mmCIF file of C-alpha atoms and ligand atoms in Angstrom:
data_model
loop_
_atom_site.group_PDB
_atom_site.id
_atom_site.type_symbol
_atom_site.label_atom_id
_atom_site.label_comp_id
_atom_site.label_asym_id
_atom_site.label_seq_id
_atom_site.Cartn_x
_atom_site.Cartn_y
_atom_site.Cartn_z
ATOM 1 C CA MET Q 1 14.107 14.876 9.525
ATOM 2 C CA ARG Q 2 12.076 14.594 12.398
ATOM 3 C CA PRO Q 3 9.412 11.705 12.689
ATOM 4 C CA LEU Q 4 5.595 13.746 11.266
ATOM 5 C CA ASP Q 5 2.770 13.271 14.232
ATOM 6 C CA ALA Q 6 -0.349 14.443 12.339
ATOM 7 C CA GLY Q 7 -2.080 11.918 15.204
ATOM 8 C CA ARG Q 8 -1.394 14.988 17.791
ATOM 9 C CA ARG Q 9 -1.691 18.072 14.222
ATOM 10 C CA ARG Q 10 -4.243 20.067 12.933
ATOM 11 C CA ARG Q 11 -4.007 19.399 8.930
ATOM 12 C CA ARG Q 12 -3.132 22.737 8.831
ATOM 13 C CA SER Q 13 0.014 22.056 11.138
ATOM 14 C CA LEU Q 14 1.188 19.313 8.377
ATOM 15 C CA THR Q 15 4.620 19.418 7.565
ATOM 16 C CA VAL Q 16 5.684 17.124 4.080
ATOM 17 C CA THR Q 17 9.584 16.094 4.300
ATOM 18 C CA SER Q 18 10.483 13.200 2.301
ATOM 19 C CA PRO Q 19 14.525 11.969 1.876
ATOM 20 C CA ARG Q 20 13.812 13.115 -1.851
ATOM 21 C CA ALA Q 21 13.358 16.473 -1.489
ATOM 22 C CA GLU Q 22 16.125 18.306 -1.282
ATOM 23 C CA ALA Q 23 14.308 20.548 1.602
ATOM 24 C CA SER Q 24 10.882 20.006 2.928
ATOM 25 C CA LEU Q 25 7.428 21.231 1.933
ATOM 26 C CA SER Q 26 5.126 23.014 4.748
ATOM 27 C CA VAL Q 27 1.584 23.479 4.226
ATOM 28 C CA PRO Q 28 0.834 26.387 5.417
ATOM 29 C CA ASP Q 29 2.559 27.865 2.843
ATOM 30 C CA ILE Q 30 0.464 26.258 0.910
ATOM 31 C CA LEU Q 31 -2.844 25.552 1.821
ATOM 32 C CA PRO Q 32 -4.442 29.440 1.658
ATOM 33 C CA SER Q 33 -4.664 28.855 -2.002
ATOM 34 C CA CYS Q 34 -4.921 25.397 -2.142
ATOM 35 C CA ARG Q 35 -7.747 24.461 0.493
ATOM 36 C CA HIS Q 36 -11.232 24.753 -0.239
ATOM 37 C CA GLU Q 37 -14.278 23.233 1.254
ATOM 38 C CA PHE Q 38 -17.436 21.684 -1.233
ATOM 39 C CA PRO Q 39 -19.813 19.042 -0.723
ATOM 40 C CA GLY Q 40 -17.461 16.440 -1.576
ATOM 41 C CA GLY Q 41 -15.386 17.076 1.756
ATOM 42 C CA THR Q 42 -11.922 18.880 2.143
ATOM 43 C CA VAL Q 43 -9.836 19.787 -0.976
ATOM 44 C CA LEU Q 44 -6.833 20.591 -2.217
ATOM 45 C CA VAL Q 45 -5.457 21.545 -4.995
ATOM 46 C CA CYS Q 46 -1.245 21.074 -5.568
ATOM 47 C CA PRO Q 47 1.341 19.641 -7.875
ATOM 48 C CA ARG Q 48 1.268 16.345 -8.759
ATOM 49 C CA PRO Q 49 4.314 16.120 -6.889
ATOM 50 C CA GLU Q 50 3.481 17.575 -3.962
ATOM 51 C CA ALA Q 51 -0.027 17.104 -3.602
ATOM 52 C CA GLU Q 52 1.645 13.028 -3.955
ATOM 53 C CA LEU Q 53 4.661 13.528 -0.720
ATOM 54 C CA LEU Q 54 1.276 14.862 0.973
ATOM 55 C CA ALA Q 55 -0.461 12.337 0.646
ATOM 56 C CA ALA Q 56 2.347 10.043 1.759
ATOM 57 C CA SER Q 57 3.413 12.162 4.482
ATOM 58 C CA ARG Q 58 -0.499 11.566 5.664
ATOM 59 C CA ILE Q 59 -0.614 7.436 6.247
ATOM 60 C CA ALA Q 60 3.354 8.110 6.989
ATOM 61 C CA ASP Q 61 2.002 10.403 9.713
ATOM 62 C CA LEU Q 62 -0.421 7.584 10.731
ATOM 63 C CA VAL Q 63 1.616 4.745 11.111
ATOM 64 C CA ARG Q 64 3.992 6.594 13.086
ATOM 65 C CA SER Q 65 2.136 8.110 15.391
ATOM 66 C CA ARG Q 66 0.291 4.299 16.238
ATOM 67 C CA THR Q 67 3.191 2.448 16.627
ATOM 68 C CA VAL Q 68 4.514 4.687 19.633
ATOM 69 C CA GLU Q 69 2.114 3.999 21.212
ATOM 70 C CA GLY Q 70 1.935 0.519 20.999
ATOM 71 C CA GLY Q 71 -0.983 0.547 18.648
ATOM 72 C CA ARG Q 72 -1.831 -1.175 14.885
ATOM 73 C CA VAL Q 73 -2.675 1.096 11.494
ATOM 74 C CA VAL Q 74 -5.204 -0.988 9.556
ATOM 75 C CA LEU Q 75 -4.696 0.826 5.679
ATOM 76 C CA GLY Q 76 -6.805 0.685 2.929
ATOM 77 C CA LEU Q 77 -5.449 0.684 -0.650
ATOM 78 C CA ALA Q 78 -5.240 1.357 -4.262
ATOM 79 C CA THR Q 79 -4.006 0.376 -6.975
ATOM 80 C CA GLY Q 80 -3.848 1.878 -10.697
ATOM 81 C CA SER Q 81 -1.017 4.617 -12.132
ATOM 82 C CA THR Q 82 -2.099 7.514 -9.110
ATOM 83 C CA PRO Q 83 -0.734 6.216 -6.582
ATOM 84 C CA ILE Q 84 2.080 4.628 -7.149
ATOM 85 C CA ALA Q 85 4.438 7.748 -6.365
ATOM 86 C CA VAL Q 86 3.175 7.252 -3.015
ATOM 87 C CA TYR Q 87 4.273 4.396 -2.315
ATOM 88 C CA ASP Q 88 7.340 5.323 -3.853
ATOM 89 C CA HIS Q 89 8.155 7.507 -1.215
ATOM 90 C CA LEU Q 90 6.603 5.068 1.282
ATOM 91 C CA ALA Q 91 9.151 2.773 1.058
ATOM 92 C CA ALA Q 92 11.971 5.552 -0.346
ATOM 93 C CA TRP Q 93 11.462 6.383 4.117
ATOM 94 C CA HIS Q 94 11.484 2.480 4.868
ATOM 95 C CA GLU Q 95 14.510 2.100 2.947
ATOM 96 C CA ALA Q 96 16.179 5.748 4.803
ATOM 97 C CA GLY Q 97 14.971 3.710 7.845
ATOM 98 C CA GLN Q 98 12.390 6.347 9.065
ATOM 99 C CA LEU Q 99 9.277 3.857 9.007
ATOM 100 C CA SER Q 100 8.223 0.608 9.767
ATOM 101 C CA PHE Q 101 5.013 -1.164 9.020
ATOM 102 C CA GLY Q 102 5.855 -4.190 11.362
ATOM 103 C CA ARG Q 103 2.208 -2.669 13.020
ATOM 104 C CA VAL Q 104 0.777 -2.639 9.618
ATOM 105 C CA THR Q 105 -2.509 -4.259 7.821
ATOM 106 C CA THR Q 106 -3.107 -3.649 4.810
ATOM 107 C CA TYR Q 107 -6.729 -4.770 3.116
ATOM 108 C CA ASN Q 108 -6.695 -3.535 -0.795
ATOM 109 C CA LEU Q 109 -9.784 -3.034 -2.607
ATOM 110 C CA ASP Q 110 -9.990 -4.801 -6.096
ATOM 111 C CA GLU Q 111 -8.664 -7.646 -7.602
ATOM 112 C CA TYR Q 112 -9.533 -8.874 -11.972
ATOM 113 C CA TYR Q 113 -12.043 -11.502 -11.823
ATOM 114 C CA PRO Q 114 -11.002 -14.358 -12.369
ATOM 115 C CA MET Q 115 -6.800 -13.338 -11.813
ATOM 116 C CA SER Q 116 -4.180 -15.457 -10.221
ATOM 117 C CA PRO Q 117 -1.749 -13.777 -7.670
ATOM 118 C CA ALA Q 118 1.052 -14.503 -9.959
ATOM 119 C CA ASP Q 119 -0.222 -13.426 -12.535
ATOM 120 C CA PRO Q 120 2.308 -9.851 -12.614
ATOM 121 C CA ARG Q 121 -0.731 -8.155 -14.644
ATOM 122 C CA SER Q 122 -2.717 -8.891 -10.951
ATOM 123 C CA TYR Q 123 -2.894 -6.073 -8.302
ATOM 124 C CA ARG Q 124 -1.252 -8.556 -6.013
ATOM 125 C CA ALA Q 125 1.674 -8.714 -7.957
ATOM 126 C CA PHE Q 126 0.990 -4.754 -7.769
ATOM 127 C CA MET Q 127 1.534 -4.117 -4.828
ATOM 128 C CA ASP Q 128 4.453 -6.553 -4.553
ATOM 129 C CA ARG Q 129 6.274 -4.785 -6.744
ATOM 130 C CA HIS Q 130 4.913 -0.867 -5.921
ATOM 131 C CA LEU Q 131 5.672 -1.654 -1.701
ATOM 132 C CA PHE Q 132 5.081 -4.940 0.223
ATOM 133 C CA HIS Q 133 8.210 -5.968 -1.261
ATOM 134 C CA ARG Q 134 9.748 -2.790 -0.259
ATOM 135 C CA VAL Q 135 9.142 -2.451 3.089
ATOM 136 C CA ASN Q 136 8.643 -4.601 6.144
ATOM 137 C CA LEU Q 137 5.431 -6.444 5.417
ATOM 138 C CA ALA Q 138 4.937 -9.773 5.632
ATOM 139 C CA ALA Q 139 1.671 -11.613 3.364
ATOM 140 C CA ASN Q 140 -0.055 -12.078 6.811
ATOM 141 C CA GLN Q 141 -0.120 -8.551 7.209
ATOM 142 C CA THR Q 142 -1.338 -7.480 2.900
ATOM 143 C CA HIS Q 143 -4.585 -8.503 2.038
ATOM 144 C CA LEU Q 144 -6.507 -8.429 -1.624
ATOM 145 C CA LEU Q 145 -9.276 -10.144 -2.740
ATOM 146 C CA ASP Q 146 -8.870 -13.390 -4.209
ATOM 147 C CA GLY Q 147 -9.234 -13.536 -8.124
ATOM 148 C CA THR Q 148 -8.670 -17.174 -7.434
ATOM 149 C CA VAL Q 149 -11.785 -18.374 -5.317
ATOM 150 C CA PRO Q 150 -13.985 -20.754 -7.602
ATOM 151 C CA ALA Q 151 -17.924 -18.860 -9.028
ATOM 152 C CA ALA Q 152 -19.877 -20.359 -6.381
ATOM 153 C CA HIS Q 153 -17.414 -19.104 -3.913
ATOM 154 C CA THR Q 154 -17.003 -15.151 -3.811
ATOM 155 C CA GLY Q 155 -20.148 -14.412 -2.340
ATOM 156 C CA GLU Q 156 -18.103 -16.047 1.073
ATOM 157 C CA HIS Q 157 -15.367 -14.267 -0.275
ATOM 158 C CA CYS Q 158 -16.363 -11.074 0.283
ATOM 159 C CA HIS Q 159 -18.269 -11.605 3.161
ATOM 160 C CA ASP Q 160 -15.216 -13.204 4.398
ATOM 161 C CA PHE Q 161 -12.950 -10.324 3.512
ATOM 162 C CA GLU Q 162 -15.332 -7.917 5.052
ATOM 163 C CA ARG Q 163 -15.840 -9.826 8.871
ATOM 164 C CA TRP Q 164 -11.354 -9.647 8.132
ATOM 165 C CA ILE Q 165 -11.692 -5.383 7.791
ATOM 166 C CA ALA Q 166 -14.090 -5.478 11.220
ATOM 167 C CA ALA Q 167 -12.284 -8.230 12.737
ATOM 168 C CA ASP Q 168 -8.910 -5.696 12.501
ATOM 169 C CA GLY Q 169 -11.120 -3.244 14.349
ATOM 170 C CA GLY Q 170 -12.301 -1.477 10.345
ATOM 171 C CA LEU Q 171 -10.146 0.562 8.484
ATOM 172 C CA ASP Q 172 -8.081 3.488 9.518
ATOM 173 C CA LEU Q 173 -7.162 5.473 6.493
ATOM 174 C CA GLN Q 174 -8.213 4.879 3.165
ATOM 175 C CA LEU Q 175 -6.865 5.835 -0.056
ATOM 176 C CA LEU Q 176 -8.528 6.336 -3.292
ATOM 177 C CA GLY Q 177 -8.005 6.870 -6.809
ATOM 178 C CA LEU Q 178 -11.040 7.984 -9.213
ATOM 179 C CA GLY Q 179 -12.268 6.548 -12.151
ATOM 180 C CA ARG Q 180 -12.613 8.808 -15.218
ATOM 181 C CA ASN Q 181 -16.380 7.175 -14.876
ATOM 182 C CA GLY Q 182 -16.266 8.198 -11.496
ATOM 183 C CA HIS Q 183 -15.965 4.498 -9.602
ATOM 184 C CA ILE Q 184 -14.684 3.557 -6.873
ATOM 185 C CA GLY Q 185 -13.229 0.491 -6.070
ATOM 186 C CA PHE Q 186 -14.691 -0.852 -9.473
ATOM 187 C CA ASN Q 187 -18.156 0.717 -7.959
ATOM 188 C CA GLU Q 188 -18.686 0.841 -11.129
ATOM 189 C CA PRO Q 189 -21.019 3.616 -12.219
ATOM 190 C CA ALA Q 190 -25.343 2.077 -11.786
ATOM 191 C CA ASP Q 191 -29.409 2.993 -11.962
ATOM 192 C CA LEU Q 192 -29.642 2.267 -8.885
ATOM 193 C CA PRO Q 193 -30.931 4.570 -5.470
ATOM 194 C CA THR Q 194 -28.195 6.516 -2.983
ATOM 195 C CA ASP Q 195 -29.934 4.153 -0.025
ATOM 196 C CA GLN Q 196 -29.080 1.046 -2.255
ATOM 197 C CA ALA Q 197 -26.134 2.045 -3.970
ATOM 198 C CA LEU Q 198 -24.679 3.154 0.095
ATOM 199 C CA ALA Q 199 -25.485 -0.091 1.151
ATOM 200 C CA LEU Q 200 -23.695 -1.757 -1.402
ATOM 201 C CA PRO Q 201 -21.326 -5.380 -0.249
ATOM 202 C CA THR Q 202 -18.019 -6.089 -1.578
ATOM 203 C CA ARG Q 203 -18.430 -8.656 -4.479
ATOM 204 C CA VAL Q 204 -17.220 -9.539 -7.312
ATOM 205 C CA VAL Q 205 -19.051 -6.705 -10.833
ATOM 206 C CA ALA Q 206 -18.710 -6.069 -13.920
ATOM 207 C CA LEU Q 207 -16.152 -3.681 -15.518
ATOM 208 C CA HIS Q 208 -17.449 -0.900 -17.366
ATOM 209 C CA PRO Q 209 -16.310 -0.396 -20.817
ATOM 210 C CA THR Q 210 -13.907 2.173 -19.633
ATOM 211 C CA THR Q 211 -12.407 1.298 -16.714
ATOM 212 C CA ARG Q 212 -11.977 -1.920 -19.699
ATOM 213 C CA ALA Q 213 -11.250 1.231 -21.986
ATOM 214 C CA ASP Q 214 -8.604 2.414 -19.756
ATOM 215 C CA ALA Q 215 -6.617 -1.200 -18.384
ATOM 216 C CA MET Q 216 -6.245 -1.743 -21.798
ATOM 217 C CA LYS Q 217 -2.492 -0.400 -21.570
ATOM 218 C CA ASP Q 218 -2.010 -3.507 -18.737
ATOM 219 C CA PHE Q 219 -3.292 -6.476 -21.108
ATOM 220 C CA GLY Q 220 -2.394 -5.476 -24.310
ATOM 221 C CA ALA Q 221 -6.000 -5.389 -25.910
ATOM 222 C CA GLU Q 222 -9.115 -4.873 -24.670
ATOM 223 C CA ALA Q 223 -9.599 -8.528 -25.733
ATOM 224 C CA ASN Q 224 -7.774 -9.641 -22.388
ATOM 225 C CA VAL Q 225 -9.000 -7.724 -20.161
ATOM 226 C CA PRO Q 226 -11.033 -9.182 -17.662
ATOM 227 C CA HIS Q 227 -14.544 -8.503 -18.046
ATOM 228 C CA HIS Q 228 -15.192 -8.825 -14.072
ATOM 229 C CA ALA Q 229 -13.707 -8.116 -10.506
ATOM 230 C CA LEU Q 230 -13.844 -8.612 -7.358
ATOM 231 C CA THR Q 231 -14.700 -5.297 -4.746
ATOM 232 C CA MET Q 232 -14.254 -4.007 -1.489
ATOM 233 C CA GLY Q 233 -18.607 -2.390 -1.472
ATOM 234 C CA ILE Q 234 -19.303 1.452 -0.901
ATOM 235 C CA ALA Q 235 -20.682 0.624 2.845
ATOM 236 C CA ALA Q 236 -17.225 -1.454 3.117
ATOM 237 C CA ILE Q 237 -15.322 2.272 2.059
ATOM 238 C CA LEU Q 238 -17.603 4.207 2.973
ATOM 239 C CA ALA Q 239 -17.074 3.498 6.537
ATOM 240 C CA ALA Q 240 -13.747 3.726 6.842
ATOM 241 C CA ARG Q 241 -12.333 6.251 9.488
ATOM 242 C CA SER Q 242 -10.650 8.662 6.668
ATOM 243 C CA ILE Q 243 -10.113 8.945 3.422
ATOM 244 C CA LEU Q 244 -7.793 9.662 1.575
ATOM 245 C CA VAL Q 245 -8.417 10.437 -2.757
ATOM 246 C CA LEU Q 246 -6.339 11.414 -5.037
ATOM 247 C CA ALA Q 247 -7.392 12.193 -8.419
ATOM 248 C CA PHE Q 248 -4.446 13.562 -11.508
ATOM 249 C CA GLY Q 249 -5.065 15.171 -14.530
ATOM 250 C CA SER Q 250 -8.119 16.462 -17.124
ATOM 251 C CA GLY Q 251 -9.011 12.761 -17.796
ATOM 252 C CA LYS Q 252 -10.348 13.309 -14.281
ATOM 253 C CA ALA Q 253 -11.966 16.884 -14.587
ATOM 254 C CA ASP Q 254 -15.208 16.034 -15.228
ATOM 255 C CA ALA Q 255 -15.661 13.135 -12.511
ATOM 256 C CA VAL Q 256 -13.690 15.002 -9.910
ATOM 257 C CA ALA Q 257 -16.186 18.134 -10.175
ATOM 258 C CA GLN Q 258 -19.320 15.246 -10.313
ATOM 259 C CA SER Q 259 -17.587 13.965 -6.615
ATOM 260 C CA LEU Q 260 -17.169 17.275 -6.076
ATOM 261 C CA VAL Q 261 -20.449 19.769 -6.135
ATOM 262 C CA GLY Q 262 -22.829 17.415 -8.195
ATOM 263 C CA PRO Q 263 -25.576 15.095 -7.229
ATOM 264 C CA ILE Q 264 -25.373 12.047 -4.705
ATOM 265 C CA SER Q 265 -26.355 9.056 -6.744
ATOM 266 C CA ALA Q 266 -24.841 6.105 -8.012
ATOM 267 C CA ARG Q 267 -25.435 7.504 -11.180
ATOM 268 C CA VAL Q 268 -21.595 9.026 -10.249
ATOM 269 C CA PRO Q 269 -20.112 6.194 -6.862
ATOM 270 C CA GLY Q 270 -17.236 9.321 -5.685
ATOM 271 C CA SER Q 271 -19.949 11.290 -5.445
ATOM 272 C CA LEU Q 272 -22.026 8.454 -2.254
ATOM 273 C CA LEU Q 273 -18.199 10.120 -0.808
ATOM 274 C CA GLN Q 274 -20.255 13.269 0.309
ATOM 275 C CA THR Q 275 -22.501 11.534 2.403
ATOM 276 C CA VAL Q 276 -19.690 10.920 4.619
ATOM 277 C CA SER Q 277 -17.999 14.002 3.628
ATOM 278 C CA SER Q 278 -16.135 15.409 6.901
ATOM 279 C CA GLN Q 279 -13.616 11.888 7.154
ATOM 280 C CA VAL Q 280 -12.958 12.622 3.313
ATOM 281 C CA THR Q 281 -9.546 14.762 2.274
ATOM 282 C CA TRP Q 282 -8.933 15.116 -1.648
ATOM 283 C CA LEU Q 283 -5.789 16.325 -3.197
ATOM 284 C CA VAL Q 284 -6.441 17.314 -6.751
ATOM 285 C CA ASP Q 285 -3.985 18.918 -9.344
ATOM 286 C CA PRO Q 286 -4.807 22.253 -11.409
ATOM 287 C CA ALA Q 287 -5.667 20.056 -14.033
ATOM 288 C CA ALA Q 288 -8.277 17.954 -12.285
ATOM 289 C CA ALA Q 289 -9.742 20.333 -10.245
ATOM 290 C CA SER Q 290 -10.716 22.323 -13.654
ATOM 291 C CA ARG Q 291 -13.866 21.972 -13.420
ATOM 292 C CA LEU Q 292 -14.804 22.473 -10.070
ATOM 293 C CA PHE Q 293 -14.145 26.362 -10.082
HETATM 294 C C1 F6R D 301 -7.805 0.597 -7.377
HETATM 295 C C2 F6R D 301 -8.567 1.462 -7.979
HETATM 296 C C3 F6R D 301 -9.437 2.075 -9.364
HETATM 297 C C4 F6R D 301 -8.220 3.158 -9.669
HETATM 298 C C5 F6R D 301 -8.867 3.570 -10.786
HETATM 299 C C6 F6R D 301 -8.072 4.739 -10.916
HETATM 300 O O1 F6R D 301 -7.638 -0.014 -6.694
HETATM 301 O O2 F6R D 301 -9.530 0.835 -7.760
HETATM 302 O O3 F6R D 301 -10.449 3.073 -8.968
HETATM 303 O O4 F6R D 301 -7.894 4.105 -8.717
HETATM 304 O O5 F6R D 301 -10.010 3.469 -11.725
HETATM 305 O O6 F6R D 301 -7.549 4.234 -11.752
HETATM 306 P P1 F6R D 301 -5.068 5.193 -12.499
HETATM 307 O O7 F6R D 301 -4.745 5.572 -11.075
HETATM 308 O O8 F6R D 301 -4.867 4.379 -12.740
HETATM 309 O O9 F6R D 301 -6.175 6.436 -12.979
#
């Protein structure tokens, strides 16, 4: 398999290959029917396995092209069920000797609060399991907000987190999932003027009831789900040089449509991505896209 180099290609000519896939997928073959432009950005509608492979290829392309040039890459990563197969592809390419993370630095979107990184339900443990421990990413290359910081120091910690990202040169690519309620990171729907929402910093937030209900599967019962989390702010997310949003399944259809074609509003945090639409690509399956057309 030849390495991909998206840095020198336009999105239209991206070739997608996987050690797991017998045949390679070529975007030009699927693009004419699946590529759409909406106020919220470019949207590729394709079956979930293809979307996952495309997302992983886009990340791998970026890492490879920068590594070849001797540079570094700063990735913003997400947890949740959505990106798991993307991480599987990246880990498989690494295991096959086709992808190195030696020059990669990562920052994750969020962490429950309070939460110990040693807790298997923590997002640190999630990332270790699904990606970090499967590839050559040492602990000092990966950064998650710390769910053990004393309450009086969370503000300072969140501010430091943003400073570290800036000191590393900013996020080259932010991977995002989308909450059923339209949240990005754990920036939950809010009654805020849009300009204030766009400036929201990295901070402690109260989790929305929908978010806590969705997290129940990981915590056994809703009563066990933390009420708070630390999240990268809207401003830090939108500052990423490119943003890849993944959404799969009919449960995301409303949030996808509201984010892409609804009014820009803090009530649907995904809609705030419309303000930076030229840097946003959405990869959605037909079920998640079902309210768009
Ligand atoms: C996770 C995150 C959340 C999830 C969203 C979707 O780091 O920031 O915004 O992306 O809640 O979760 P899943 O993928 O489980 O549907």
